[in-house]
């Protein structure tokens, strides 16, 4: 996995309105334009490794965990392996790219975690 890639295990893909609301971004503004692009990077243009495994690689690899370890060099704890989606995200936007010191990736991840938590109870 490279510096501009992120693995994001989630149970569901939020609606764009939920995503903007949890980030407290007003729809239609400049912030919304930036965060819609981030939403698309995370939830539209990402690769769902669970789906990829189930569709193409379950015959070649005995488990999802082996597929992730051998094909992608990803080691996830069991609770993350149980998530419905394991998204491989390319973080091309500078505002979330870890290569930049002032990125806001942690803010986006915290908000996605809040969305996950609010839907599990």
Coordinates of N, CA and C in Angstrom, one line a residue:
X1 N 0.8 -1.2 0.0 CA 0.0 0.0 0.0 C 0.9 1.2 0.0
X2 N 0.5 2.2 -0.8 CA 1.3 3.4 -0.9 C 0.9 4.5 0.0
X3 N 1.6 5.6 0.1 CA 1.3 6.8 0.9 C 0.0 7.4 0.6
X4 N -0.4 7.3 -0.7 CA -1.7 8.0 -1.1 C -2.8 7.0 -1.2
X5 N -2.7 5.9 -0.5 CA -3.8 4.9 -0.4 C -4.2 4.8 1.1
X6 N -5.5 4.5 1.3 CA -6.1 4.3 2.6 C -7.0 3.1 2.6
X7 N -7.0 2.3 3.6 CA -8.0 1.2 3.7 C -9.0 1.7 4.7
X8 N -10.3 1.6 4.3 CA -11.4 2.1 5.1 C -12.5 1.0 5.2
X9 N -12.4 0.2 6.3 CA -13.5 -0.8 6.5 C -14.7 -0.1 7.1
X10 N -15.9 -0.3 6.5 CA -17.1 0.3 6.9 C -18.3 -0.7 6.7
X11 N -19.3 -0.5 7.5 CA -20.5 -1.4 7.4 C -21.5 -0.9 6.3
X12 N -21.5 0.4 6.0 CA -22.4 0.9 5.0 C -21.8 2.1 4.4
X13 N -22.2 2.4 3.2 CA -21.8 3.6 2.5 C -22.9 4.7 2.8
X14 N -22.5 5.8 3.4 CA -23.4 6.8 3.8 C -23.9 7.5 2.5
X15 N -25.1 8.1 2.7 CA -25.6 9.0 1.6 C -24.8 10.3 1.6
X16 N -24.6 11.0 0.5 CA -23.9 12.2 0.5 C -24.4 13.3 1.4
X17 N -25.7 13.4 1.6 CA -26.3 14.3 2.5 C -25.8 14.0 4.0
X18 N -25.8 12.8 4.4 CA -25.4 12.4 5.7 C -23.9 12.7 5.9
X19 N -23.1 12.5 4.9 CA -21.7 12.8 4.9 C -21.4 14.3 5.1
X20 N -22.1 15.1 4.3 CA -21.9 16.5 4.5 C -22.5 17.0 5.8
X21 N -23.6 16.5 6.3 CA -24.1 16.9 7.6 C -23.2 16.6 8.7
X22 N -22.6 15.4 8.8 CA -21.8 15.0 9.9 C -20.5 15.8 9.9
X23 N -20.1 16.3 8.7 CA -18.9 17.2 8.6 C -19.3 18.7 8.8
X24 N -20.6 18.9 9.0 CA -21.2 20.2 9.2 C -20.8 21.2 8.1
X25 N -21.0 20.6 6.8 CA -20.7 21.4 5.6 C -22.1 21.7 5.0
X26 N -22.3 23.0 4.7 CA -23.5 23.5 4.1 C -23.6 23.1 2.6
X27 N -24.7 22.4 2.2 CA -24.8 22.0 0.8 C -24.8 23.3 -0.1
X28 N -24.2 23.2 -1.3 CA -24.2 24.2 -2.2 C -23.0 25.2 -2.1
X29 N -22.3 25.2 -1.1 CA -21.2 26.1 -0.9 C -19.9 25.5 -1.4
X30 N -18.8 26.3 -1.3 CA -17.5 25.9 -1.7 C -17.0 24.7 -0.9
X31 N -17.3 24.7 0.4 CA -16.9 23.5 1.2 C -17.6 22.2 0.7
X32 N -18.8 22.4 0.3 CA -19.6 21.2 -0.2 C -18.9 20.7 -1.5
X33 N -18.5 21.6 -2.3 CA -17.8 21.1 -3.6 C -16.5 20.3 -3.2
X34 N -15.7 20.8 -2.3 CA -14.5 20.1 -1.9 C -14.9 18.7 -1.3
X35 N -15.9 18.7 -0.4 CA -16.2 17.5 0.3 C -17.0 16.5 -0.5
X36 N -17.7 16.9 -1.5 CA -18.3 16.0 -2.5 C -17.2 15.2 -3.2
X37 N -16.1 15.9 -3.6 CA -15.0 15.2 -4.2 C -14.4 14.2 -3.3
X38 N -14.3 14.5 -2.1 CA -13.7 13.6 -1.1 C -14.7 12.4 -0.9
X39 N -16.0 12.7 -0.8 CA -17.0 11.6 -0.7 C -16.8 10.7 -1.9
X40 N -16.7 11.2 -3.1 CA -16.5 10.4 -4.3 C -15.3 9.6 -4.3
X41 N -14.2 10.2 -3.8 CA -12.9 9.4 -3.6 C -13.1 8.2 -2.7
X42 N -13.8 8.5 -1.6 CA -13.9 7.4 -0.6 C -15.0 6.4 -1.0
X43 N -16.1 6.8 -1.5 CA -17.2 5.9 -1.6 C -17.6 5.6 -3.1
X44 N -17.1 6.3 -4.1 CA -17.5 6.0 -5.4 C -16.3 5.5 -6.2
X45 N -15.2 6.2 -6.1 CA -14.0 5.8 -6.9 C -13.1 4.8 -6.2
X46 N -13.4 4.4 -5.0 CA -12.6 3.4 -4.3 C -12.9 2.0 -4.8
X47 N -12.1 1.1 -4.4 CA -12.2 -0.3 -4.8 C -12.7 -1.0 -3.5
X48 N -13.8 -1.7 -3.6 CA -14.3 -2.5 -2.4 C -13.6 -3.9 -2.5
X49 N -12.6 -4.0 -1.7 CA -11.8 -5.3 -1.7 C -12.6 -6.5 -1.3
X50 N -13.6 -6.3 -0.5 CA -14.5 -7.5 -0.2 C -15.2 -8.0 -1.4
X51 N -15.8 -7.0 -2.1 CA -16.5 -7.4 -3.3 C -15.6 -8.0 -4.4
X52 N -14.4 -7.4 -4.5 CA -13.4 -7.9 -5.5 C -13.0 -9.3 -5.1
X53 N -12.8 -9.6 -3.8 CA -12.5 -10.9 -3.4 C -13.6 -11.9 -3.7
X54 N -14.8 -11.6 -3.3 CA -16.0 -12.5 -3.5 C -16.3 -12.7 -4.9
X55 N -16.1 -11.7 -5.8 CA -16.4 -11.8 -7.2 C -15.3 -12.6 -8.0
X56 N -14.0 -12.3 -7.7 CA -13.0 -12.8 -8.5 C -11.9 -13.7 -7.9
X57 N -11.7 -13.5 -6.6 CA -10.5 -14.1 -6.0 C -10.8 -15.2 -4.9
X58 N -12.0 -15.5 -4.6 CA -12.3 -16.4 -3.6 C -11.9 -17.8 -3.9
X59 N -11.7 -18.1 -5.2 CA -11.3 -19.4 -5.6 C -9.7 -19.5 -5.4
X60 N -9.1 -18.5 -5.7 CA -7.6 -18.4 -5.6 C -7.1 -18.3 -4.2
X61 N -7.8 -17.6 -3.3 CA -7.4 -17.4 -1.9 C -8.5 -18.0 -1.0
X62 N -8.1 -18.8 0.0 CA -9.0 -19.5 0.8 C -9.9 -18.6 1.7
X63 N -9.3 -17.4 2.1 CA -10.1 -16.5 3.0 C -9.8 -15.0 2.5
X64 N -10.7 -14.2 2.9 CA -10.5 -12.7 2.6 C -9.2 -12.2 3.3
X65 N -9.0 -12.7 4.5 CA -7.8 -12.2 5.2 C -6.5 -12.6 4.4
X66 N -6.4 -13.8 3.8 CA -5.3 -14.2 3.0 C -5.2 -13.4 1.8
X67 N -6.3 -13.1 1.1 CA -6.3 -12.3 -0.1 C -5.8 -10.9 0.2
X68 N -6.2 -10.3 1.3 CA -5.7 -9.0 1.7 C -4.3 -9.0 2.0
X69 N -3.8 -10.0 2.7 CA -2.4 -10.1 3.1 C -1.5 -10.3 1.9
X70 N -1.9 -11.3 1.1 CA -1.0 -11.7 0.0 C -1.1 -10.8 -1.2
X71 N -2.3 -10.4 -1.6 CA -2.4 -9.6 -2.8 C -2.3 -8.1 -2.6
X72 N -2.5 -7.6 -1.4 CA -2.5 -6.2 -1.1 C -1.6 -5.7 0.0
X73 N -1.0 -6.7 0.7 CA -0.1 -6.4 1.9 C -0.9 -5.6 2.9
X74 N -2.1 -6.1 3.2 CA -2.9 -5.4 4.2 C -3.2 -6.4 5.3
X75 N -3.0 -6.0 6.6 CA -3.3 -6.8 7.7 C -4.3 -6.1 8.6
X76 N -5.5 -6.6 8.6 CA -6.6 -6.0 9.4 C -7.0 -6.9 10.6
X77 N -7.4 -6.3 11.7 CA -7.8 -7.0 12.8 C -9.2 -7.7 12.5
X78 N -9.6 -8.8 13.2 CA -10.8 -9.5 12.9 C -12.0 -8.6 12.8
X79 N -12.2 -7.6 13.8 CA -13.4 -6.8 13.8 C -13.5 -6.0 12.5
X80 N -12.4 -5.6 11.9 CA -12.5 -4.8 10.7 C -12.7 -5.7 9.5
X81 N -12.3 -7.0 9.5 CA -12.5 -7.9 8.5 C -14.0 -8.3 8.4
X82 N -14.8 -8.1 9.5 CA -16.2 -8.4 9.5 C -17.0 -7.3 8.8
X83 N -16.5 -6.1 8.6 CA -17.2 -5.0 8.0 C -17.7 -5.4 6.6
X84 N -18.9 -4.8 6.2 CA -19.5 -5.1 4.9 C -18.7 -4.7 3.7
X85 N -17.9 -3.6 3.9 CA -17.1 -3.0 2.8 C -15.7 -2.8 3.3
X86 N -14.7 -3.1 2.5 CA -13.3 -2.8 2.9 C -12.8 -2.0 1.7
X87 N -12.9 -0.7 1.8 CA -12.6 0.2 0.7 C -11.1 0.5 0.6
X88 N -10.6 0.4 -0.6 CA -9.2 0.9 -0.8 C -9.3 2.2 -1.6
X89 N -9.0 3.3 -0.9 CA -9.2 4.6 -1.3 C -7.9 5.2 -1.8
X90 N -7.9 5.8 -3.0 CA -6.7 6.6 -3.4 C -7.0 8.1 -3.0
X91 N -6.2 8.6 -2.1 CA -6.4 9.9 -1.6 C -5.6 11.0 -2.5
X92 N -6.2 11.3 -3.6 CA -5.5 12.2 -4.5 C -5.7 13.7 -4.2
X93 N -6.7 14.0 -3.4 CA -7.0 15.4 -3.0 C -5.9 15.8 -2.0
X94 N -5.3 17.0 -2.2 CA -4.3 17.4 -1.3 C -4.8 17.6 0.1
X95 N -6.1 18.0 0.3 CA -6.6 18.3 1.6 C -6.8 17.0 2.5
X96 N -6.7 15.8 1.9 CA -6.7 14.6 2.7 C -5.5 13.8 2.5
X97 N -4.6 14.2 1.6 CA -3.4 13.4 1.4 C -2.4 13.5 2.5
X98 N -2.0 12.4 3.1 CA -1.1 12.3 4.2 C 0.3 12.9 3.9
X99 N 0.6 13.1 2.7 CA 1.9 13.7 2.3 C 2.0 15.2 2.7
X100 N 0.9 15.8 2.9 CA 0.8 17.2 3.2 C 0.6 17.4 4.7
X101 N 1.3 18.2 5.4 CA 1.2 18.4 6.8 C -0.1 18.9 7.3
X102 N -0.7 19.8 6.5 CA -2.0 20.4 6.9 C -3.2 19.7 6.4
X103 N -3.1 18.4 6.1 CA -4.3 17.6 5.6 C -5.3 17.5 6.7
X104 N -6.6 17.2 6.2 CA -7.7 17.0 7.2 C -8.2 15.6 7.2
X105 N -7.4 14.7 6.8 CA -7.8 13.3 6.7 C -8.4 12.8 8.0
X106 N -7.8 13.2 9.1 CA -8.2 12.7 10.4 C -9.7 13.2 10.7
X107 N -10.0 14.4 10.3 CA -11.3 14.9 10.5 C -12.4 14.1 9.7
X108 N -12.0 13.8 8.5 CA -13.0 13.0 7.6 C -13.1 11.6 8.2
X109 N -12.0 11.0 8.7 CA -12.1 9.6 9.2 C -12.9 9.7 10.5
X110 N -12.7 10.7 11.4 CA -13.5 10.8 12.6 C -15.0 10.9 12.3
X111 N -15.4 11.6 11.3 CA -16.8 11.8 10.9 C -17.4 10.5 10.4
X112 N -16.6 9.8 9.6 CA -17.1 8.5 9.1 C -17.2 7.5 10.2
X113 N -16.3 7.6 11.2 CA -16.4 6.7 12.4 C -17.7 7.1 13.2
X114 N -18.0 8.3 13.3 CA -19.2 8.8 14.0 C -20.5 8.2 13.2
X115 N -20.5 8.3 11.9 CA -21.6 7.8 11.1 C -21.7 6.3 11.4
X116 N -20.6 5.6 11.4 CA -20.7 4.1 11.6 C -21.3 3.8 13.0
X117 N -20.8 4.6 14.0 CA -21.3 4.4 15.4 C -22.7 4.7 15.6
X118 N -23.2 5.8 14.9 CA -24.6 6.2 15.0 C -25.6 5.2 14.4
X119 N -25.1 4.3 13.5 CA -25.9 3.4 12.8 C -25.8 2.0 13.4
X120 N -24.9 1.7 14.3 CA -24.8 0.4 14.9 C -25.6 0.2 16.1
X121 N -26.1 1.2 16.8 CA -26.8 1.1 18.0 C -28.2 0.8 17.7

